[in-house]
Amino acid sequence: ALLAYLAPVILGFIPGISYVAWAAPLVLYFVEKNSLLVKFHAMQALAIQIVSTILSIIYTIVASSAAVGVGFAGGFIGMTAA
């Protein structure tokens, strides 16, 4: 069950594979046949990865728009001060 949580974290550090690291818990879910505990934790780890990805995308959009806004405002203030 611990592997379901650690696999995406470890795979996230490998360039190229980090884009599909979220699939590791999904693979564990389909590979495991007997243990309901492992299947439960695999789905929970997948849900954590999905929420983490969505929050990362939102943060990237907000941070980039804030950076553009600060750059624009700084340039505008610089033009009016002269």
mmCIF file of N, CA, C and O in Angstrom:
data_model
loop_
_atom_site.group_PDB
_atom_site.id
_atom_site.type_symbol
_atom_site.label_atom_id
_atom_site.label_comp_id
_atom_site.label_asym_id
_atom_site.label_seq_id
_atom_site.Cartn_x
_atom_site.Cartn_y
_atom_site.Cartn_z
ATOM 1 N N ALA A 1 0.820 -1.193 0.000
ATOM 2 C CA ALA A 1 0.000 0.000 0.000
ATOM 3 C C ALA A 1 0.868 1.263 0.000
ATOM 4 O O ALA A 1 0.509 2.251 -0.610
ATOM 5 N N LEU A 2 2.018 1.176 0.663
ATOM 6 C CA LEU A 2 2.922 2.330 0.721
ATOM 7 C C LEU A 2 3.485 2.655 -0.658
ATOM 8 O O LEU A 2 3.711 3.825 -0.984
ATOM 9 N N LEU A 3 3.667 1.624 -1.468
ATOM 10 C CA LEU A 3 4.188 1.826 -2.822
ATOM 11 C C LEU A 3 3.259 2.699 -3.664
ATOM 12 O O LEU A 3 3.711 3.457 -4.518
ATOM 13 N N ALA A 4 1.972 2.621 -3.405
ATOM 14 C CA ALA A 4 1.009 3.431 -4.153
ATOM 15 C C ALA A 4 1.231 4.916 -3.915
ATOM 16 O O ALA A 4 0.999 5.734 -4.804
ATOM 17 N N TYR A 5 1.689 5.276 -2.731
ATOM 18 C CA TYR A 5 1.958 6.682 -2.410
ATOM 19 C C TYR A 5 3.359 7.107 -2.824
ATOM 20 O O TYR A 5 3.577 8.239 -3.244
ATOM 21 N N LEU A 6 4.334 6.208 -2.673
ATOM 22 C CA LEU A 6 5.721 6.568 -2.953
ATOM 23 C C LEU A 6 6.074 6.547 -4.444
ATOM 24 O O LEU A 6 6.918 7.323 -4.879
ATOM 25 N N ALA A 7 5.459 5.670 -5.208
ATOM 26 C CA ALA A 7 5.805 5.544 -6.624
ATOM 27 C C ALA A 7 5.642 6.854 -7.396
ATOM 28 O O ALA A 7 6.562 7.254 -8.121
ATOM 29 N N PRO A 8 4.530 7.583 -7.277
ATOM 30 C CA PRO A 8 4.416 8.843 -8.022
ATOM 31 C C PRO A 8 5.436 9.889 -7.562
ATOM 32 O O PRO A 8 5.934 10.673 -8.374
ATOM 33 N N VAL A 9 5.753 9.882 -6.276
ATOM 34 C CA VAL A 9 6.729 10.856 -5.773
ATOM 35 C C VAL A 9 8.110 10.559 -6.345
ATOM 36 O O VAL A 9 8.806 11.449 -6.828
ATOM 37 N N ILE A 10 8.505 9.291 -6.308
ATOM 38 C CA ILE A 10 9.821 8.908 -6.819
ATOM 39 C C ILE A 10 9.890 9.097 -8.330
ATOM 40 O O ILE A 10 10.863 9.628 -8.860
ATOM 41 N N LEU A 11 8.856 8.674 -9.046
ATOM 42 C CA LEU A 11 8.835 8.828 -10.502
ATOM 43 C C LEU A 11 8.758 10.292 -10.914
ATOM 44 O O LEU A 11 9.186 10.645 -12.015
ATOM 45 N N GLY A 12 8.244 11.148 -10.056
ATOM 46 C CA GLY A 12 8.147 12.574 -10.365
ATOM 47 C C GLY A 12 9.494 13.246 -10.511
ATOM 48 O O GLY A 12 9.610 14.298 -11.138
ATOM 49 N N PHE A 13 10.539 12.655 -9.952
ATOM 50 C CA PHE A 13 11.871 13.234 -10.052
ATOM 51 C C PHE A 13 12.613 12.799 -11.313
ATOM 52 O O PHE A 13 13.686 13.317 -11.603
ATOM 53 N N ILE A 14 12.076 11.866 -12.068
ATOM 54 C CA ILE A 14 12.735 11.376 -13.277
ATOM 55 C C ILE A 14 12.200 12.170 -14.469
ATOM 56 O O ILE A 14 10.997 12.137 -14.749
ATOM 57 N N PRO A 15 13.081 12.883 -15.176
ATOM 58 C CA PRO A 15 12.612 13.674 -16.326
ATOM 59 C C PRO A 15 11.946 12.785 -17.380
ATOM 60 O O PRO A 15 12.409 11.697 -17.676
ATOM 61 N N GLY A 16 10.874 13.260 -17.935
ATOM 62 C CA GLY A 16 10.142 12.520 -18.957
ATOM 63 C C GLY A 16 9.088 11.604 -18.374
ATOM 64 O O GLY A 16 7.981 11.528 -18.876
ATOM 65 N N ILE A 17 9.428 10.902 -17.314
ATOM 66 C CA ILE A 17 8.478 10.000 -16.676
ATOM 67 C C ILE A 17 7.571 10.773 -15.724
ATOM 68 O O ILE A 17 6.476 10.330 -15.402
ATOM 69 N N SER A 18 8.014 11.928 -15.293
ATOM 70 C CA SER A 18 7.237 12.695 -14.321
ATOM 71 C C SER A 18 5.851 13.073 -14.852
ATOM 72 O O SER A 18 4.940 13.310 -14.069
ATOM 73 N N TYR A 19 5.695 13.114 -16.170
ATOM 74 C CA TYR A 19 4.395 13.473 -16.743
ATOM 75 C C TYR A 19 3.363 12.357 -16.613
ATOM 76 O O TYR A 19 2.164 12.607 -16.688
ATOM 77 N N VAL A 20 3.829 11.128 -16.434
ATOM 78 C CA VAL A 20 2.910 9.997 -16.298
ATOM 79 C C VAL A 20 3.031 9.332 -14.928
ATOM 80 O O VAL A 20 2.562 8.207 -14.738
ATOM 81 N N ALA A 21 3.652 10.014 -13.968
ATOM 82 C CA ALA A 21 3.827 9.442 -12.625
ATOM 83 C C ALA A 21 2.492 9.202 -11.947
ATOM 84 O O ALA A 21 2.368 8.314 -11.101
ATOM 85 N N TRP A 22 1.472 9.944 -12.310
ATOM 86 C CA TRP A 22 0.151 9.777 -11.718
ATOM 87 C C TRP A 22 -0.430 8.406 -12.040
ATOM 88 O O TRP A 22 -1.328 7.925 -11.345
ATOM 89 N N ALA A 23 0.064 7.754 -13.072
ATOM 90 C CA ALA A 23 -0.486 6.463 -13.480
ATOM 91 C C ALA A 23 0.006 5.301 -12.614
ATOM 92 O O ALA A 23 -0.567 4.214 -12.674
ATOM 93 N N ALA A 24 1.031 5.504 -11.799
ATOM 94 C CA ALA A 24 1.564 4.413 -10.978
ATOM 95 C C ALA A 24 0.515 3.833 -10.026
ATOM 96 O O ALA A 24 0.385 2.603 -9.946
ATOM 97 N N PRO A 25 -0.248 4.651 -9.300
ATOM 98 C CA PRO A 25 -1.292 4.045 -8.460
ATOM 99 C C PRO A 25 -2.368 3.323 -9.266
ATOM 100 O O PRO A 25 -2.917 2.316 -8.817
ATOM 101 N N LEU A 26 -2.634 3.817 -10.450
ATOM 102 C CA LEU A 26 -3.627 3.168 -11.311
ATOM 103 C C LEU A 26 -3.144 1.783 -11.733
ATOM 104 O O LEU A 26 -3.921 0.820 -11.743
ATOM 105 N N VAL A 27 -1.872 1.672 -12.058
ATOM 106 C CA VAL A 27 -1.290 0.377 -12.413
ATOM 107 C C VAL A 27 -1.372 -0.574 -11.227
ATOM 108 O O VAL A 27 -1.748 -1.741 -11.378
ATOM 109 N N LEU A 28 -1.020 -0.086 -10.037
ATOM 110 C CA LEU A 28 -1.103 -0.927 -8.848
ATOM 111 C C LEU A 28 -2.538 -1.384 -8.587
ATOM 112 O O LEU A 28 -2.772 -2.512 -8.148
ATOM 113 N N TYR A 29 -3.484 -0.528 -8.850
ATOM 114 C CA TYR A 29 -4.897 -0.883 -8.655
ATOM 115 C C TYR A 29 -5.298 -2.057 -9.555
ATOM 116 O O TYR A 29 -5.979 -2.983 -9.120
ATOM 117 N N PHE A 30 -4.891 -2.009 -10.812
ATOM 118 C CA PHE A 30 -5.292 -3.058 -11.744
ATOM 119 C C PHE A 30 -4.451 -4.329 -11.619
ATOM 120 O O PHE A 30 -4.917 -5.417 -11.959
ATOM 121 N N VAL A 31 -3.216 -4.205 -11.138
ATOM 122 C CA VAL A 31 -2.361 -5.375 -10.983
ATOM 123 C C VAL A 31 -2.762 -6.190 -9.755
ATOM 124 O O VAL A 31 -2.744 -7.421 -9.790
ATOM 125 N N GLU A 32 -3.118 -5.520 -8.675
ATOM 126 C CA GLU A 32 -3.485 -6.215 -7.435
ATOM 127 C C GLU A 32 -4.848 -6.884 -7.588
ATOM 128 O O GLU A 32 -5.819 -6.246 -7.965
ATOM 129 N N LYS A 33 -4.891 -8.166 -7.275
ATOM 130 C CA LYS A 33 -6.135 -8.918 -7.439
ATOM 131 C C LYS A 33 -6.804 -9.240 -6.108
ATOM 132 O O LYS A 33 -8.021 -9.293 -6.036
ATOM 133 N N ASN A 34 -6.021 -9.459 -5.044
ATOM 134 C CA ASN A 34 -6.594 -9.998 -3.811
ATOM 135 C C ASN A 34 -6.829 -8.964 -2.720
ATOM 136 O O ASN A 34 -7.840 -9.011 -2.041
ATOM 137 N N SER A 35 -5.899 -8.066 -2.518
ATOM 138 C CA SER A 35 -5.942 -7.195 -1.350
ATOM 139 C C SER A 35 -6.804 -5.952 -1.588
ATOM 140 O O SER A 35 -6.476 -5.094 -2.414
ATOM 141 N N LEU A 36 -7.884 -5.875 -0.855
ATOM 142 C CA LEU A 36 -8.733 -4.683 -0.941
ATOM 143 C C LEU A 36 -8.038 -3.482 -0.307
ATOM 144 O O LEU A 36 -8.296 -2.344 -0.698
ATOM 145 N N LEU A 37 -7.154 -3.730 0.666
ATOM 146 C CA LEU A 37 -6.399 -2.651 1.299
ATOM 147 C C LEU A 37 -5.506 -1.944 0.280
ATOM 148 O O LEU A 37 -5.483 -0.712 0.210
ATOM 149 N N VAL A 38 -4.789 -2.716 -0.516
ATOM 150 C CA VAL A 38 -3.902 -2.143 -1.528
ATOM 151 C C VAL A 38 -4.719 -1.407 -2.585
ATOM 152 O O VAL A 38 -4.345 -0.311 -3.017
ATOM 153 N N LYS A 39 -5.839 -1.980 -2.994
ATOM 154 C CA LYS A 39 -6.686 -1.323 -3.999
ATOM 155 C C LYS A 39 -7.244 -0.001 -3.471
ATOM 156 O O LYS A 39 -7.285 1.001 -4.187
ATOM 157 N N PHE A 40 -7.652 0.017 -2.202
ATOM 158 C CA PHE A 40 -8.169 1.241 -1.597
ATOM 159 C C PHE A 40 -7.101 2.321 -1.563
ATOM 160 O O PHE A 40 -7.339 3.472 -1.944
ATOM 161 N N HIS A 41 -5.908 1.961 -1.127
ATOM 162 C CA HIS A 41 -4.841 2.948 -1.026
ATOM 163 C C HIS A 41 -4.338 3.390 -2.399
ATOM 164 O O HIS A 41 -3.900 4.536 -2.560
ATOM 165 N N ALA A 42 -4.404 2.515 -3.379
ATOM 166 C CA ALA A 42 -4.032 2.902 -4.737
ATOM 167 C C ALA A 42 -4.994 3.956 -5.281
ATOM 168 O O ALA A 42 -4.575 4.946 -5.883
ATOM 169 N N MET A 43 -6.299 3.769 -5.037
ATOM 170 C CA MET A 43 -7.280 4.767 -5.482
ATOM 171 C C MET A 43 -7.119 6.076 -4.709
ATOM 172 O O MET A 43 -7.272 7.155 -5.269
ATOM 173 N N GLN A 44 -6.802 5.968 -3.436
ATOM 174 C CA GLN A 44 -6.588 7.165 -2.631
ATOM 175 C C GLN A 44 -5.350 7.927 -3.128
ATOM 176 O O GLN A 44 -5.369 9.153 -3.231
ATOM 177 N N ALA A 45 -4.296 7.207 -3.460
ATOM 178 C CA ALA A 45 -3.088 7.843 -3.986
ATOM 179 C C ALA A 45 -3.359 8.488 -5.338
ATOM 180 O O ALA A 45 -2.847 9.573 -5.643
ATOM 181 N N LEU A 46 -4.180 7.845 -6.164
ATOM 182 C CA LEU A 46 -4.544 8.430 -7.453
ATOM 183 C C LEU A 46 -5.338 9.715 -7.258
ATOM 184 O O LEU A 46 -5.096 10.714 -7.947
ATOM 185 N N ALA A 47 -6.256 9.716 -6.311
ATOM 186 C CA ALA A 47 -7.036 10.926 -6.025
ATOM 187 C C ALA A 47 -6.126 12.055 -5.548
ATOM 188 O O ALA A 47 -6.294 13.212 -5.958
ATOM 189 N N ILE A 48 -5.152 11.730 -4.724
ATOM 190 C CA ILE A 48 -4.204 12.744 -4.258
ATOM 191 C C ILE A 48 -3.416 13.312 -5.434
ATOM 192 O O ILE A 48 -3.201 14.523 -5.521
ATOM 193 N N GLN A 49 -2.989 12.456 -6.359
ATOM 194 C CA GLN A 49 -2.233 12.919 -7.522
ATOM 195 C C GLN A 49 -3.085 13.805 -8.424
ATOM 196 O O GLN A 49 -2.605 14.802 -8.954
ATOM 197 N N ILE A 50 -4.347 13.459 -8.593
ATOM 198 C CA ILE A 50 -5.231 14.267 -9.441
ATOM 199 C C ILE A 50 -5.450 15.647 -8.819
ATOM 200 O O ILE A 50 -5.347 16.670 -9.506
ATOM 201 N N VAL A 51 -5.732 15.687 -7.527
ATOM 202 C CA VAL A 51 -5.925 16.971 -6.841
ATOM 203 C C VAL A 51 -4.638 17.787 -6.880
ATOM 204 O O VAL A 51 -4.661 18.999 -7.128
ATOM 205 N N SER A 52 -3.511 17.148 -6.675
ATOM 206 C CA SER A 52 -2.225 17.839 -6.711
ATOM 207 C C SER A 52 -1.955 18.432 -8.091
ATOM 208 O O SER A 52 -1.472 19.559 -8.211
ATOM 209 N N THR A 53 -2.279 17.693 -9.131
ATOM 210 C CA THR A 53 -2.080 18.183 -10.496
ATOM 211 C C THR A 53 -2.985 19.378 -10.786
ATOM 212 O O THR A 53 -2.547 20.377 -11.367
ATOM 213 N N ILE A 54 -4.231 19.298 -10.380
ATOM 214 C CA ILE A 54 -5.175 20.410 -10.598
ATOM 215 C C ILE A 54 -4.711 21.659 -9.845
ATOM 216 O O ILE A 54 -4.704 22.764 -10.407
ATOM 217 N N LEU A 55 -4.300 21.496 -8.590
ATOM 218 C CA LEU A 55 -3.807 22.638 -7.824
ATOM 219 C C LEU A 55 -2.532 23.225 -8.422
ATOM 220 O O LEU A 55 -2.343 24.440 -8.425
ATOM 221 N N SER A 56 -1.682 22.369 -8.957
ATOM 222 C CA SER A 56 -0.454 22.840 -9.603
ATOM 223 C C SER A 56 -0.777 23.670 -10.847
ATOM 224 O O SER A 56 -0.149 24.703 -11.092
ATOM 225 N N ILE A 57 -1.741 23.226 -11.620
ATOM 226 C CA ILE A 57 -2.140 23.977 -12.816
ATOM 227 C C ILE A 57 -2.736 25.325 -12.429
ATOM 228 O O ILE A 57 -2.410 26.357 -13.031
ATOM 229 N N ILE A 58 -3.592 25.331 -11.417
ATOM 230 C CA ILE A 58 -4.190 26.589 -10.948
ATOM 231 C C ILE A 58 -3.111 27.537 -10.442
ATOM 232 O O ILE A 58 -3.102 28.727 -10.765
ATOM 233 N N TYR A 59 -2.171 27.018 -9.654
ATOM 234 C CA TYR A 59 -1.089 27.851 -9.135
ATOM 235 C C TYR A 59 -0.239 28.423 -10.265
ATOM 236 O O TYR A 59 0.139 29.590 -10.234
ATOM 237 N N THR A 60 0.047 27.619 -11.273
ATOM 238 C CA THR A 60 0.847 28.095 -12.402
ATOM 239 C C THR A 60 0.140 29.218 -13.144
ATOM 240 O O THR A 60 0.758 30.225 -13.513
ATOM 241 N N ILE A 61 -1.159 29.080 -13.352
ATOM 242 C CA ILE A 61 -1.932 30.114 -14.049
ATOM 243 C C ILE A 61 -1.960 31.399 -13.232
ATOM 244 O O ILE A 61 -1.724 32.492 -13.762
ATOM 245 N N VAL A 62 -2.217 31.280 -11.935
ATOM 246 C CA VAL A 62 -2.281 32.468 -11.078
ATOM 247 C C VAL A 62 -0.920 33.143 -10.977
ATOM 248 O O VAL A 62 -0.810 34.366 -11.093
ATOM 249 N N ALA A 63 0.133 32.356 -10.791
ATOM 250 C CA ALA A 63 1.475 32.940 -10.656
ATOM 251 C C ALA A 63 1.934 33.604 -11.950
ATOM 252 O O ALA A 63 2.529 34.688 -11.917
ATOM 253 N N SER A 64 1.642 32.998 -13.094
ATOM 254 C CA SER A 64 2.066 33.603 -14.353
ATOM 255 C C SER A 64 1.257 34.859 -14.663
ATOM 256 O O SER A 64 1.797 35.838 -15.179
ATOM 257 N N SER A 65 -0.026 34.856 -14.339
ATOM 258 C CA SER A 65 -0.814 36.063 -14.589
ATOM 259 C C SER A 65 -0.411 37.175 -13.626
ATOM 260 O O SER A 65 -0.421 38.347 -14.003
ATOM 261 N N ALA A 66 -0.032 36.825 -12.401
ATOM 262 C CA ALA A 66 0.436 37.840 -11.456
ATOM 263 C C ALA A 66 1.764 38.421 -11.915
ATOM 264 O O ALA A 66 1.992 39.628 -11.803
ATOM 265 N N ALA A 67 2.627 37.567 -12.447
ATOM 266 C CA ALA A 67 3.926 38.047 -12.929
ATOM 267 C C ALA A 67 3.759 38.974 -14.129
ATOM 268 O O ALA A 67 4.438 39.993 -14.244
ATOM 269 N N VAL A 68 2.831 38.650 -15.011
ATOM 270 C CA VAL A 68 2.557 39.505 -16.172
ATOM 271 C C VAL A 68 1.968 40.819 -15.697
ATOM 272 O O VAL A 68 2.337 41.892 -16.181
ATOM 273 N N GLY A 69 1.057 40.770 -14.735
ATOM 274 C CA GLY A 69 0.446 41.991 -14.210
ATOM 275 C C GLY A 69 1.458 42.882 -13.532
ATOM 276 O O GLY A 69 1.441 44.099 -13.703
ATOM 277 N N VAL A 70 2.378 42.329 -12.775
ATOM 278 C CA VAL A 70 3.407 43.128 -12.106
ATOM 279 C C VAL A 70 4.344 43.731 -13.133
ATOM 280 O O VAL A 70 4.724 44.893 -13.031
ATOM 281 N N GLY A 71 4.695 42.958 -14.140
ATOM 282 C CA GLY A 71 5.571 43.492 -15.191
ATOM 283 C C GLY A 71 4.907 44.630 -15.946
ATOM 284 O O GLY A 71 5.521 45.654 -16.232
ATOM 285 N N PHE A 72 3.630 44.481 -16.250
ATOM 286 C CA PHE A 72 2.906 45.525 -16.959
ATOM 287 C C PHE A 72 2.763 46.766 -16.092
ATOM 288 O O PHE A 72 3.004 47.881 -16.542
ATOM 289 N N ALA A 73 2.398 46.568 -14.818
ATOM 290 C CA ALA A 73 2.211 47.712 -13.917
ATOM 291 C C ALA A 73 3.540 48.412 -13.666
ATOM 292 O O ALA A 73 3.593 49.640 -13.625
ATOM 293 N N GLY A 74 4.606 47.626 -13.532
ATOM 294 C CA GLY A 74 5.926 48.247 -13.307
ATOM 295 C C GLY A 74 6.362 49.073 -14.513
ATOM 296 O O GLY A 74 6.906 50.159 -14.361
ATOM 297 N N GLY A 75 6.087 48.563 -15.708
ATOM 298 C CA GLY A 75 6.440 49.321 -16.910
ATOM 299 C C GLY A 75 5.579 50.555 -17.033
ATOM 300 O O GLY A 75 6.062 51.645 -17.431
ATOM 301 N N PHE A 76 4.326 50.470 -16.690
ATOM 302 C CA PHE A 76 3.419 51.615 -16.768
ATOM 303 C C PHE A 76 3.830 52.689 -15.764
ATOM 304 O O PHE A 76 3.857 53.876 -16.080
ATOM 305 N N ILE A 77 4.183 52.274 -14.540
ATOM 306 C CA ILE A 77 4.620 53.242 -13.522
ATOM 307 C C ILE A 77 5.921 53.892 -13.959
ATOM 308 O O ILE A 77 6.114 55.097 -13.783
ATOM 309 N N GLY A 78 6.796 53.102 -14.559
ATOM 310 C CA GLY A 78 8.068 53.667 -15.035
ATOM 311 C C GLY A 78 7.869 54.700 -16.147
ATOM 312 O O GLY A 78 8.573 55.698 -16.213
ATOM 313 N N MET A 79 6.868 54.498 -16.994
ATOM 314 C CA MET A 79 6.621 55.447 -18.083
ATOM 315 C C MET A 79 6.014 56.750 -17.558
ATOM 316 O O MET A 79 6.315 57.825 -18.053
ATOM 317 N N THR A 80 5.154 56.657 -16.561
ATOM 318 C CA THR A 80 4.479 57.858 -16.084
ATOM 319 C C THR A 80 5.388 58.664 -15.148
ATOM 320 O O THR A 80 5.168 59.858 -14.980
ATOM 321 N N ALA A 81 6.390 58.040 -14.554
ATOM 322 C CA ALA A 81 7.257 58.756 -13.630
ATOM 323 C C ALA A 81 8.248 59.639 -14.379
ATOM 324 O O ALA A 81 8.766 60.587 -13.827
ATOM 325 N N ALA A 82 8.508 59.347 -15.620
ATOM 326 C CA ALA A 82 9.521 60.111 -16.378
ATOM 327 C C ALA A 82 9.024 61.427 -16.863
ATOM 328 O O ALA A 82 8.015 61.908 -16.903
#
